[in-house]
Each structure stands twice: as C-alpha cells, then as structure tokens.
Amino acid sequence: MSTKQKRFILPEDEIPKFWYNIQADMKNKPMPPLNPKTKDPLKPEDLYPLFAKELCHQELDMENAWIEIPETVREYYKYWRSTPLVRAYGLEKALGTPAHIYFKNESVSPIGSHKLNSAIAQAYYCKEEGVSNITTETGAGQWGAALSYAAKVFGLEAAVYQVKISYNQKPYRRSIMQTFGAQVTPSPSMSTRAGKDILTKTPNHQGSLGTAISEAIELARTTPNCKYTLGSVLSHVTLHQTIIGLEAEKQMEMAGEYPDIVIGCFGGGSNFGGICFPFMRHTIKEGRPTRFIAAEPSSCPKLTRGKFEYDYADEAGYTPLLPMYTLGHNFAPANIHAGGLRFHGAGVIVSQLLKDGLMEAMDLPQLETFECGCLFAQSEGIIPAPESCHAIAAAVREAKKCIETGEEKVILFNLSGHGLIDMASYDQYFAGNLVNHELKDEDIEKNLDEIRNLQ
Ligand SMILES: *Cc1c(COP(=O)(O)O)cnc(C)c1O
C-alpha cells in the first residue's frame, strides 16, 4: 500500500466564514426577474411577502462578493462540516484512467445531501424575522427532509408538499420529514386552488416540482406569519451552497492540485453552482481555463435542449418571470428516479453563465447514470443518490476520454447525496424496469411555444 492521502478534511476553525456571491463578479449580470403583472424588474421589497427579507436582498445583490455566514448558522454547519474531499482511487482503478478524480462528499450531512447548507440558513433568517411557519415543496424528499430538520432546529412549524410520484416511490423520506415533526402532503392535492385546478384537468397527475411549488406558495400567501422557502433555482440558495466549493478549494490545495474539470448534477443549479462558483471566480478574474460541466437527465434537458426565455418557476404561474433556460413551465418530466432533477428550468445565474459560455452542459440517459452509480458504489463504498449518479456518469465520461489521450486531468465532482433511501430505485434498475426516456423535438417545441412572449 502506498501512503497516498485518501480524504482531506478541514479543521473546524478553517470552515469558511463567508459565502461567495458570484453575481458581484459576473461581467454580464443576470437579467432581472420581472413582476408577472406589471412586467417591471423586481426589487427586493417585492419578494418580502414570500421570503425572509434578508434572503430577498441576497437574491438580488449584484455588489457584495462575500456575504458573512451568521455565527449561529456556522455553529450548526459544524454538526457535519467540513465535508470530506475524497480522492477516488477506487474509481480511478476500476476505470483504468490516468485522470485524478476527486469528489466532495456532501452525503455526510444529517439528512444525507447538500440541501441542509441552505435549509439551515433559510430557517435561521425566518426565525430572526419573527416568522413562525415555513412551507415548501419537495421532489425526492431531500429538500423537504432538510427543511424539516432545519425548522425543528429553530422551533418553526414546517408544512411540506411532496411531489406525488416521489411520495409513493420514496416513503422513507416522508417518514424522515415526519420524524422531524413536519406535516407532509402529496402534491397535487385538493388542499389548494392550484392543486385542485391541476387535478380537475388531469386526475391522475403524478406531480412535478413546478406543481408543488404552486401549492406551497399558495399556502404561504394564505397563512399568517408563514414564509415560503425554496431548495434550489434561486440565487440565494446557490449562494448558501458555495460553502461546498469554498471548502473544496482549500481541500484541493491540501491535495496539491487544482481541478481542470468541475462537475455537478443539475436540478435547478444549486449544488452545481455551490461546487463550481468558487473555482469559476478564478476563471472570471484570472482566466484560469477550468471547464464546468452541468450533468442533467436526458429526459429533462433544459440546458442542452431548452431555450433561454422569461418563464415561470412553477406550473400555475405564481412566481416572478425568470430569465432562464427552460423547457416551459408546462413541461411534465418523465417519471425518472432522480426526482431532484425533474424541474423544467435553471436558475438565472447559471442560465446567464451558460449563455456566456462560462460553463457547459451534458445530458445523460437514466441507464448510464445507474450503471455508473453502481460502479462508484462498488469501487468507493458509497451508494450515490440517483441525482448524484448524473455527476458520476459525467465524470466517468471525462475520465474515459483521458484513457484515450493519456492525460492526467484533475476531475472534481460533487457527490450531492447518498442513495440509501433510494434503494427502491436501484431495485427497479436491477429488475430491468428502467428505460431511457427519448424526448421528441416537437414535444419540447410545443411547451416552448406556450411561453414565448411572456415578458
Ligand atoms: C435536490 C438534489 C439535487 C438537485 O438540486 P440542485 O439544485 O440542482 O442542486 C441533486 N442531488 C441531490 C442529492 C438532491 O437532493
């Protein structure tokens, strides 16, 4: 055995004290979100009814590159941070690649994914501002689980709308939310007008994140002292997730390397931005030639096949209009097992960065992601979340290219979560019941036609 170091961990006092706001450093700022009625650019105050005030300001902050992490939030981060940066020697050997593969292991958080980085922060700001109830939507249940725990930490009541297909596919995530004291409702439900409308049109609707967002927003609007929270897409969520990349930057230094390629799976962009933006700042400011790859499902390909348009983040059209790569808010993604990636749009920051060529996107078919997930489990001992399997599959593709070229590229990906509560999905894969969902151009065009000229 060699004495090569496997895991890199920061001591507690080296956990970053600031989040990184890439908006301050972007040459082309994201276009402004628009008020859906007046079409005027949104001001932070316009968002006050929905979100904690501090979060509204973080959302639209184009000036401050560094935002201090409140001390209380840092205290709770210590419950699982820093997360390990791991050199994937096992995966490298299994592939026979000369590439150096590293992953940042966000699966070690109490709820098993990166989502808690933002949940703790959002619940903290709500508590600070005297809020008593928070509500949200969840797909696979990762965000719902994170928010339920964060609500409990700060003594808030949490109500979670869970996408119906995930509610049924992943019963244990529901139990986890309930363990933390949250009230969980499958969405679409008859408890909101948005839910009723959808179920009247499509009684068998299996739900989507867009639908569940509409329901949670409606609850927040109609309940006193209740705020809405979102687990991805928005810029303040991605801001909180930059703790991942900021730690990774220090840890890569400990390893004596700097990544040539940084990869994150892509739902709304928060874990991707979280790991990439701290490295991308060196690309923007110093011209470092790093590639940033967003790994998305072929069945929900907003970055590779969507269009850059103003669109709503939810199915009912309650949210502001966001300038983003989108498949159209009426796009109903196939029932793939990576529930956290079944969202029609991308955050405004990543959308602008893609438009400006600072990042790239790769779409991956479901079967390839599970195949790579199993290879990763067998070679590194960690069963990845189906979402994270997309990042692994993208890393594997790049590592295989290095076999051909002989290059020792340094590849870093984010392991956004573990899959121990997703074993029903693995069962379906082993039983041969999973397929690759082919999307026809005309189906994508149909949804995009409906959103042209919304702004
Ligand atoms: C939610 C989730 C994702 C996708 O969300 P992003 O906002 O794109 O990060 C990825 N992986 C896991 C494990 C998740 O729970």
Short mmCIF file of C-alpha atoms and ligand atoms in Angstrom, two decimals, residues 111-115 138-143 173 209 231-234 237-238 241 244 264-274 295 302 338-342 384-389 414-419 422, ligand 1:
data_model
loop_
_atom_site.label_atom_id
_atom_site.label_comp_id
_atom_site.label_asym_id
_atom_site.label_seq_id
_atom_site.Cartn_x
_atom_site.Cartn_y
_atom_site.Cartn_z
CA ILE A 111 -30.17 14.26 6.12
CA GLY A 112 -27.81 12.82 3.51
CA SER A 113 -27.44 15.63 0.99
CA HIS A 114 -26.15 19.14 0.33
CA LYS A 115 -29.64 20.63 0.85
CA THR A 138 -40.01 18.69 -2.26
CA GLY A 139 -39.32 16.19 -5.04
CA ALA A 140 -37.44 13.13 -3.90
CA GLY A 141 -37.81 14.47 -0.37
CA GLN A 142 -34.23 15.64 0.08
CA TRP A 143 -35.12 19.31 0.39
CA ARG A 173 -38.20 10.34 3.05
CA LEU A 209 -41.75 20.29 -8.65
CA GLY A 231 -34.44 24.36 -2.09
CA SER A 232 -32.85 25.38 -5.38
CA VAL A 233 -33.13 27.57 -8.50
CA LEU A 234 -32.99 30.90 -6.66
CA VAL A 237 -29.96 29.20 -2.34
CA THR A 238 -26.95 28.81 -4.62
CA GLN A 241 -24.29 26.23 -1.32
CA ILE A 244 -19.18 23.39 -0.77
CA GLY A 264 -22.22 18.93 -10.57
CA CYS A 265 -25.52 17.24 -11.32
CA PHE A 266 -28.17 19.74 -12.26
CA GLY A 267 -31.73 20.15 -10.99
CA GLY A 268 -32.09 23.89 -10.52
CA GLY A 269 -28.39 24.61 -10.23
CA SER A 270 -27.68 25.00 -6.51
CA ASN A 271 -25.26 22.13 -5.91
CA PHE A 272 -23.67 22.74 -9.31
CA GLY A 273 -23.19 26.43 -8.54
CA GLY A 274 -22.18 25.55 -5.00
CA ALA A 295 -24.89 17.00 -15.70
CA LYS A 302 -33.35 22.32 -20.09
CA ALA A 338 -33.66 11.26 -9.99
CA GLY A 339 -36.61 13.20 -8.55
CA GLY A 340 -34.46 16.17 -7.60
CA LEU A 341 -33.58 16.78 -11.26
CA ARG A 342 -37.18 16.79 -12.55
CA PRO A 384 -24.96 7.55 -4.50
CA ALA A 385 -28.33 9.28 -4.82
CA PRO A 386 -29.82 8.83 -8.32
CA GLU A 387 -29.30 12.58 -8.82
CA SER A 388 -25.62 12.34 -7.93
CA CYS A 389 -25.26 9.40 -10.36
CA ASN A 414 -19.89 16.93 -6.16
CA LEU A 415 -21.43 13.87 -4.56
CA SER A 416 -24.62 15.73 -3.71
CA GLY A 417 -26.17 12.94 -1.65
CA HIS A 418 -26.23 9.25 -0.77
CA GLY A 419 -28.83 6.83 -2.09
CA ASP A 422 -33.42 5.46 -2.80
C1 LIG B 1 -32.04 18.32 -4.86
C2 LIG B 1 -30.91 17.48 -5.21
C3 LIG B 1 -30.17 17.71 -6.37
C4 LIG B 1 -30.52 18.76 -7.39
O1 LIG B 1 -30.68 20.05 -6.96
P1 LIG B 1 -29.75 21.27 -7.39
O2 LIG B 1 -30.39 22.46 -7.00
O3 LIG B 1 -29.54 21.18 -8.85
O4 LIG B 1 -28.53 21.05 -6.63
C5 LIG B 1 -29.06 16.93 -6.60
N1 LIG B 1 -28.70 15.95 -5.78
C6 LIG B 1 -29.40 15.67 -4.66
C7 LIG B 1 -28.96 14.55 -3.80
C8 LIG B 1 -30.51 16.43 -4.34
O5 LIG B 1 -31.19 16.16 -3.23
#
